Amino acid sequence: MCSTQVRVENWFDHEAGGPYDAITAIEVIEHCAGNTMWRTQRVARYREFFRRCHSWLRPAGRLSVQANAWNERGWLASLVLPPQQLAPARSGGTREGLGLKDILGGVKNVREGLPASRKVYPECFLPTRGELIEASRGLFGVVEERSDPDDGVATVRSWWEKAEANRVRGAELIGESAVSDIIREQKTALRFLREGRFTVVRMVFEKL
């Protein structure tokens, strides 16, 4: 007979009672690296997460990860480049240069994106798909992966609409300033998803 346990604990403190067949981590990895902007530090912290999951799994056990992830060009390019330059370049094609409007748009994205996320998720930073693959190397192989930005759009739009509809009650519970920060972050996230600046990645890893 299977049993279910609910534990409120830091993943650093978790001790498995025995090997797991599988681990599912939904929007966990974004919180593993803190808010560091340095890629090497993020990858090292992601690797610690993968190392621990590796130790908890049976041979050939699987780890399923869902994460919000920056465009493959990295967090800074994802923020400052215009949407048409975030799409993969066509074979033999060239990318257009940046105009003044593009530069001003990039500055706006940095000014809106980073403060909004820092206030709502102060210890969180999105990875890229490439960073997760690099961090898992030698521990896991990737057996399945996909990008589902439309799912992200639908989810964030629903959150935003519900936050707006319950704004008064929210202000009573956590204060108007906090509610405004949440709504501002959700509006920014929704635009970023639609512009391809970040996406929802779903990856299945198998223990090596």
PDB file of C-alpha atoms in Angstrom:
ATOM      1  CA  MET A   1       0.000   0.000   0.000  1.00  0.00           C
ATOM      2  CA  CYS A   2       1.518   3.347  -1.043  1.00  0.00           C
ATOM      3  CA  SER A   3       1.739   6.134   1.505  1.00  0.00           C
ATOM      4  CA  THR A   4       2.160   9.860   1.008  1.00  0.00           C
ATOM      5  CA  GLN A   5       4.177  12.182   3.218  1.00  0.00           C
ATOM      6  CA  VAL A   6       4.139  15.954   3.111  1.00  0.00           C
ATOM      7  CA  ARG A   7       7.351  17.529   4.375  1.00  0.00           C
ATOM      8  CA  VAL A   8       8.076  21.207   4.767  1.00  0.00           C
ATOM      9  CA  GLU A   9      11.854  21.309   4.518  1.00  0.00           C
ATOM     10  CA  ASN A  10      14.741  22.712   2.528  1.00  0.00           C
ATOM     11  CA  TRP A  11      15.887  20.367  -0.229  1.00  0.00           C
ATOM     12  CA  PHE A  12      19.398  20.714   1.223  1.00  0.00           C
ATOM     13  CA  ASP A  13      18.130  19.016   4.380  1.00  0.00           C
ATOM     14  CA  HIS A  14      16.179  16.219   2.714  1.00  0.00           C
ATOM     15  CA  GLU A  15      17.234  12.661   3.472  1.00  0.00           C
ATOM     16  CA  ALA A  16      15.607   9.926   1.423  1.00  0.00           C
ATOM     17  CA  GLY A  17      14.498   6.827   3.278  1.00  0.00           C
ATOM     18  CA  GLY A  18      15.396   4.771   0.218  1.00  0.00           C
ATOM     19  CA  PRO A  19      15.966   5.214  -3.503  1.00  0.00           C
ATOM     20  CA  TYR A  20      13.167   6.895  -5.440  1.00  0.00           C
ATOM     21  CA  ASP A  21      11.882   5.648  -8.784  1.00  0.00           C
ATOM     22  CA  ALA A  22      11.314   9.201  -9.999  1.00  0.00           C
ATOM     23  CA  ILE A  23      11.444  12.825  -8.853  1.00  0.00           C
ATOM     24  CA  THR A  24       9.229  15.624 -10.162  1.00  0.00           C
ATOM     25  CA  ALA A  25      10.427  19.211  -9.697  1.00  0.00           C
ATOM     26  CA  ILE A  26       7.904  21.828 -10.861  1.00  0.00           C
ATOM     27  CA  GLU A  27       9.335  25.351 -10.876  1.00  0.00           C
ATOM     28  CA  VAL A  28      11.931  24.430  -8.272  1.00  0.00           C
ATOM     29  CA  ILE A  29      15.202  24.916 -10.151  1.00  0.00           C
ATOM     30  CA  GLU A  30      14.592  28.680 -10.533  1.00  0.00           C
ATOM     31  CA  HIS A  31      15.008  28.987  -6.756  1.00  0.00           C
ATOM     32  CA  CYS A  32      18.163  26.892  -6.453  1.00  0.00           C
ATOM     33  CA  ALA A  33      20.621  29.519  -7.659  1.00  0.00           C
ATOM     34  CA  GLY A  34      19.386  32.462  -5.623  1.00  0.00           C
ATOM     35  CA  ASN A  35      19.493  35.772  -7.468  1.00  0.00           C
ATOM     36  CA  THR A  36      23.041  35.604  -8.825  1.00  0.00           C
ATOM     37  CA  MET A  37      23.534  36.910 -12.360  1.00  0.00           C
ATOM     38  CA  TRP A  38      26.834  35.057 -12.819  1.00  0.00           C
ATOM     39  CA  ARG A  39      26.409  32.027 -15.066  1.00  0.00           C
ATOM     40  CA  THR A  40      29.190  29.932 -13.524  1.00  0.00           C
ATOM     41  CA  GLN A  41      27.700  30.333 -10.052  1.00  0.00           C
ATOM     42  CA  ARG A  42      24.220  29.441 -11.266  1.00  0.00           C
ATOM     43  CA  VAL A  43      25.396  26.323 -13.091  1.00  0.00           C
ATOM     44  CA  ALA A  44      27.329  25.199 -10.002  1.00  0.00           C
ATOM     45  CA  ARG A  45      24.223  25.541  -7.851  1.00  0.00           C
ATOM     46  CA  TYR A  46      22.026  23.762 -10.399  1.00  0.00           C
ATOM     47  CA  ARG A  47      24.603  20.987 -10.473  1.00  0.00           C
ATOM     48  CA  GLU A  48      24.309  20.579  -6.719  1.00  0.00           C
ATOM     49  CA  PHE A  49      20.567  20.078  -7.174  1.00  0.00           C
ATOM     50  CA  PHE A  50      21.183  17.472  -9.892  1.00  0.00           C
ATOM     51  CA  ARG A  51      23.847  15.783  -7.770  1.00  0.00           C
ATOM     52  CA  ARG A  52      21.460  15.391  -4.860  1.00  0.00           C
ATOM     53  CA  CYS A  53      18.650  14.115  -7.070  1.00  0.00           C
ATOM     54  CA  HIS A  54      21.134  11.647  -8.566  1.00  0.00           C
ATOM     55  CA  SER A  55      21.941  10.344  -5.077  1.00  0.00           C
ATOM     56  CA  TRP A  56      18.235   9.912  -4.246  1.00  0.00           C
ATOM     57  CA  LEU A  57      17.292   7.942  -7.384  1.00  0.00           C
ATOM     58  CA  ARG A  58      17.603   4.263  -8.164  1.00  0.00           C
ATOM     59  CA  PRO A  59      19.681   3.257 -11.204  1.00  0.00           C
ATOM     60  CA  ALA A  60      18.025   4.606 -14.375  1.00  0.00           C
ATOM     61  CA  GLY A  61      15.593   6.589 -12.230  1.00  0.00           C
ATOM     62  CA  ARG A  62      14.112   9.675 -13.809  1.00  0.00           C
ATOM     63  CA  LEU A  63      13.928  13.336 -12.898  1.00  0.00           C
ATOM     64  CA  SER A  64      11.207  15.496 -14.458  1.00  0.00           C
ATOM     65  CA  VAL A  65      11.868  19.243 -14.409  1.00  0.00           C
ATOM     66  CA  GLN A  66       9.497  22.047 -15.329  1.00  0.00           C
ATOM     67  CA  ALA A  67      10.987  25.517 -15.235  1.00  0.00           C
ATOM     68  CA  ASN A  68      10.549  29.023 -16.489  1.00  0.00           C
ATOM     69  CA  ALA A  69      13.661  29.576 -18.587  1.00  0.00           C
ATOM     70  CA  TRP A  70      15.215  32.454 -20.450  1.00  0.00           C
ATOM     71  CA  ASN A  71      15.579  32.357 -24.207  1.00  0.00           C
ATOM     72  CA  GLU A  72      18.678  30.372 -25.200  1.00  0.00           C
ATOM     73  CA  ARG A  73      20.569  33.574 -25.933  1.00  0.00           C
ATOM     74  CA  GLY A  74      20.856  34.192 -22.190  1.00  0.00           C
ATOM     75  CA  TRP A  75      19.179  36.449 -19.645  1.00  0.00           C
ATOM     76  CA  LEU A  76      20.699  39.748 -20.756  1.00  0.00           C
ATOM     77  CA  ALA A  77      19.996  39.222 -24.455  1.00  0.00           C
ATOM     78  CA  SER A  78      16.510  37.994 -23.551  1.00  0.00           C
ATOM     79  CA  LEU A  79      15.851  41.300 -21.845  1.00  0.00           C
ATOM     80  CA  VAL A  80      17.449  43.799 -24.205  1.00  0.00           C
ATOM     81  CA  LEU A  81      17.058  42.401 -27.732  1.00  0.00           C
ATOM     82  CA  PRO A  82      13.914  43.026 -29.798  1.00  0.00           C
ATOM     83  CA  PRO A  83      11.685  39.942 -30.252  1.00  0.00           C
ATOM     84  CA  GLN A  84      12.650  39.434 -33.898  1.00  0.00           C
ATOM     85  CA  GLN A  85      16.286  38.950 -32.866  1.00  0.00           C
ATOM     86  CA  LEU A  86      15.469  36.379 -30.205  1.00  0.00           C
ATOM     87  CA  ALA A  87      14.216  33.834 -32.733  1.00  0.00           C
ATOM     88  CA  PRO A  88      16.866  31.429 -34.099  1.00  0.00           C
ATOM     89  CA  ALA A  89      18.623  32.882 -37.128  1.00  0.00           C
ATOM     90  CA  ARG A  90      17.808  31.228 -40.415  1.00  0.00           C
ATOM     91  CA  SER A  91      20.603  29.318 -42.099  1.00  0.00           C
ATOM     92  CA  GLY A  92      22.741  31.751 -44.052  1.00  0.00           C
ATOM     93  CA  GLY A  93      20.693  34.697 -42.822  1.00  0.00           C
ATOM     94  CA  THR A  94      21.875  37.795 -40.990  1.00  0.00           C
ATOM     95  CA  ARG A  95      20.347  39.679 -38.105  1.00  0.00           C
ATOM     96  CA  GLU A  96      19.368  43.313 -38.464  1.00  0.00           C
ATOM     97  CA  GLY A  97      21.195  45.924 -36.418  1.00  0.00           C
ATOM     98  CA  LEU A  98      19.650  47.612 -33.414  1.00  0.00           C
ATOM     99  CA  GLY A  99      17.952  50.970 -33.808  1.00  0.00           C
ATOM    100  CA  LEU A 100      17.321  53.624 -31.186  1.00  0.00           C
ATOM    101  CA  LYS A 101      13.810  52.261 -30.569  1.00  0.00           C
ATOM    102  CA  ASP A 102      15.266  48.791 -29.901  1.00  0.00           C
ATOM    103  CA  ILE A 103      17.833  50.189 -27.468  1.00  0.00           C
ATOM    104  CA  LEU A 104      15.220  52.180 -25.565  1.00  0.00           C
ATOM    105  CA  GLY A 105      12.983  49.097 -25.464  1.00  0.00           C
ATOM    106  CA  GLY A 106      15.822  47.065 -23.993  1.00  0.00           C
ATOM    107  CA  VAL A 107      16.442  49.667 -21.292  1.00  0.00           C
ATOM    108  CA  LYS A 108      12.723  49.618 -20.466  1.00  0.00           C
ATOM    109  CA  ASN A 109      12.741  45.828 -20.186  1.00  0.00           C
ATOM    110  CA  VAL A 110      15.672  45.873 -17.760  1.00  0.00           C
ATOM    111  CA  ARG A 111      14.062  48.636 -15.685  1.00  0.00           C
ATOM    112  CA  GLU A 112      10.725  46.806 -15.565  1.00  0.00           C
ATOM    113  CA  GLY A 113      11.792  43.181 -15.551  1.00  0.00           C
ATOM    114  CA  LEU A 114      14.501  42.947 -12.917  1.00  0.00           C
ATOM    115  CA  PRO A 115      12.885  45.141 -10.201  1.00  0.00           C
ATOM    116  CA  ALA A 116       9.500  43.438 -10.690  1.00  0.00           C
ATOM    117  CA  SER A 117      10.924  39.953 -10.284  1.00  0.00           C
ATOM    118  CA  ARG A 118      13.232  40.979  -7.425  1.00  0.00           C
ATOM    119  CA  LYS A 119      10.329  42.310  -5.363  1.00  0.00           C
ATOM    120  CA  VAL A 120       8.061  39.315  -5.911  1.00  0.00           C
ATOM    121  CA  TYR A 121      10.730  36.579  -6.122  1.00  0.00           C
ATOM    122  CA  PRO A 122      13.745  38.028  -4.267  1.00  0.00           C
ATOM    123  CA  GLU A 123      15.756  34.781  -4.276  1.00  0.00           C
ATOM    124  CA  CYS A 124      15.002  33.517  -7.757  1.00  0.00           C
ATOM    125  CA  PHE A 125      16.675  33.642 -11.166  1.00  0.00           C
ATOM    126  CA  LEU A 126      15.603  31.870 -14.340  1.00  0.00           C
ATOM    127  CA  PRO A 127      17.997  29.387 -15.968  1.00  0.00           C
ATOM    128  CA  THR A 128      18.396  28.641 -19.649  1.00  0.00           C
ATOM    129  CA  ARG A 129      17.880  25.197 -21.117  1.00  0.00           C
ATOM    130  CA  GLY A 130      21.597  25.064 -21.912  1.00  0.00           C
ATOM    131  CA  GLU A 131      22.546  25.799 -18.308  1.00  0.00           C
ATOM    132  CA  LEU A 132      20.418  22.903 -17.070  1.00  0.00           C
ATOM    133  CA  ILE A 133      21.948  20.506 -19.577  1.00  0.00           C
ATOM    134  CA  GLU A 134      25.442  21.642 -18.629  1.00  0.00           C
ATOM    135  CA  ALA A 135      24.699  21.278 -14.923  1.00  0.00           C
ATOM    136  CA  SER A 136      23.365  17.723 -15.369  1.00  0.00           C
ATOM    137  CA  ARG A 137      26.250  16.493 -17.547  1.00  0.00           C
ATOM    138  CA  GLY A 138      27.759  13.210 -16.334  1.00  0.00           C
ATOM    139  CA  LEU A 139      24.881  12.658 -13.905  1.00  0.00           C
ATOM    140  CA  PHE A 140      21.850  12.513 -16.196  1.00  0.00           C
ATOM    141  CA  GLY A 141      20.995  12.120 -19.824  1.00  0.00           C
ATOM    142  CA  VAL A 142      18.124  14.041 -21.402  1.00  0.00           C
ATOM    143  CA  VAL A 143      15.469  11.651 -22.704  1.00  0.00           C
ATOM    144  CA  GLU A 144      12.733  14.173 -23.513  1.00  0.00           C
ATOM    145  CA  GLU A 145      12.380  17.944 -23.684  1.00  0.00           C
ATOM    146  CA  ARG A 146       9.993  20.535 -25.010  1.00  0.00           C
ATOM    147  CA  SER A 147       9.133  24.222 -24.793  1.00  0.00           C
ATOM    148  CA  ASP A 148       5.551  25.248 -23.980  1.00  0.00           C
ATOM    149  CA  PRO A 149       5.331  29.059 -23.979  1.00  0.00           C
ATOM    150  CA  ASP A 150       1.580  28.991 -24.634  1.00  0.00           C
ATOM    151  CA  ASP A 151       1.059  27.148 -21.339  1.00  0.00           C
ATOM    152  CA  GLY A 152       3.045  29.868 -19.598  1.00  0.00           C
ATOM    153  CA  VAL A 153       0.947  32.585 -21.229  1.00  0.00           C
ATOM    154  CA  ALA A 154      -2.313  30.907 -20.183  1.00  0.00           C
ATOM    155  CA  THR A 155      -1.122  30.424 -16.596  1.00  0.00           C
ATOM    156  CA  VAL A 156       0.240  33.927 -16.053  1.00  0.00           C
ATOM    157  CA  ARG A 157      -2.782  35.517 -17.743  1.00  0.00           C
ATOM    158  CA  SER A 158      -5.058  33.604 -15.365  1.00  0.00           C
ATOM    159  CA  TRP A 159      -3.007  34.701 -12.337  1.00  0.00           C
ATOM    160  CA  TRP A 160      -3.060  38.321 -13.489  1.00  0.00           C
ATOM    161  CA  GLU A 161      -6.803  38.326 -14.101  1.00  0.00           C
ATOM    162  CA  LYS A 162      -7.496  36.780 -10.692  1.00  0.00           C
ATOM    163  CA  ALA A 163      -5.150  39.220  -8.981  1.00  0.00           C
ATOM    164  CA  GLU A 164      -6.918  42.159 -10.605  1.00  0.00           C
ATOM    165  CA  ALA A 165     -10.355  40.753  -9.727  1.00  0.00           C
ATOM    166  CA  ASN A 166      -9.354  40.280  -6.083  1.00  0.00           C
ATOM    167  CA  ARG A 167      -7.214  43.385  -5.708  1.00  0.00           C
ATOM    168  CA  VAL A 168      -9.191  44.877  -2.820  1.00  0.00           C
ATOM    169  CA  ARG A 169      -9.155  41.659  -0.809  1.00  0.00           C
ATOM    170  CA  GLY A 170      -5.478  41.192  -1.594  1.00  0.00           C
ATOM    171  CA  ALA A 171      -4.680  44.669  -0.300  1.00  0.00           C
ATOM    172  CA  GLU A 172      -6.467  43.831   2.954  1.00  0.00           C
ATOM    173  CA  LEU A 173      -4.299  40.727   3.371  1.00  0.00           C
ATOM    174  CA  ILE A 174      -0.835  41.842   2.218  1.00  0.00           C
ATOM    175  CA  GLY A 175      -1.102  45.561   1.501  1.00  0.00           C
ATOM    176  CA  GLU A 176      -1.726  47.551  -1.668  1.00  0.00           C
ATOM    177  CA  SER A 177       1.983  47.962  -2.422  1.00  0.00           C
ATOM    178  CA  ALA A 178       2.582  44.192  -2.437  1.00  0.00           C
ATOM    179  CA  VAL A 179      -0.475  43.598  -4.624  1.00  0.00           C
ATOM    180  CA  SER A 180       0.717  46.258  -7.071  1.00  0.00           C
ATOM    181  CA  ASP A 181       4.156  44.597  -7.228  1.00  0.00           C
ATOM    182  CA  ILE A 182       2.579  41.213  -7.992  1.00  0.00           C
ATOM    183  CA  ILE A 183       0.327  42.584 -10.730  1.00  0.00           C
ATOM    184  CA  ARG A 184       3.214  44.554 -12.257  1.00  0.00           C
ATOM    185  CA  GLU A 185       5.388  41.410 -12.289  1.00  0.00           C
ATOM    186  CA  GLN A 186       2.629  39.329 -13.881  1.00  0.00           C
ATOM    187  CA  LYS A 187       1.967  41.918 -16.605  1.00  0.00           C
ATOM    188  CA  THR A 188       5.679  42.082 -17.386  1.00  0.00           C
ATOM    189  CA  ALA A 189       6.015  38.287 -17.368  1.00  0.00           C
ATOM    190  CA  LEU A 190       3.046  37.942 -19.705  1.00  0.00           C
ATOM    191  CA  ARG A 191       4.595  40.345 -22.199  1.00  0.00           C
ATOM    192  CA  PHE A 192       7.975  38.626 -21.973  1.00  0.00           C
ATOM    193  CA  LEU A 193       6.391  35.231 -22.631  1.00  0.00           C
ATOM    194  CA  ARG A 194       4.506  36.528 -25.654  1.00  0.00           C
ATOM    195  CA  GLU A 195       7.681  38.114 -27.031  1.00  0.00           C
ATOM    196  CA  GLY A 196       9.708  34.922 -26.598  1.00  0.00           C
ATOM    197  CA  ARG A 197      11.984  36.340 -23.910  1.00  0.00           C
ATOM    198  CA  PHE A 198      11.391  33.332 -21.689  1.00  0.00           C
ATOM    199  CA  THR A 199       9.382  30.152 -21.935  1.00  0.00           C
ATOM    200  CA  VAL A 200       8.228  27.102 -19.984  1.00  0.00           C
ATOM    201  CA  VAL A 201      10.632  24.206 -20.478  1.00  0.00           C
ATOM    202  CA  ARG A 202       9.792  20.636 -19.582  1.00  0.00           C
ATOM    203  CA  MET A 203      12.643  18.140 -19.469  1.00  0.00           C
ATOM    204  CA  VAL A 204      12.947  14.502 -18.451  1.00  0.00           C
ATOM    205  CA  PHE A 205      16.363  13.333 -17.277  1.00  0.00           C
ATOM    206  CA  GLU A 206      17.502   9.744 -16.712  1.00  0.00           C
ATOM    207  CA  LYS A 207      20.132   8.839 -14.160  1.00  0.00           C
ATOM    208  CA  LEU A 208      23.374   7.646 -15.686  1.00  0.00           C
TER     209      LEU A 208
END
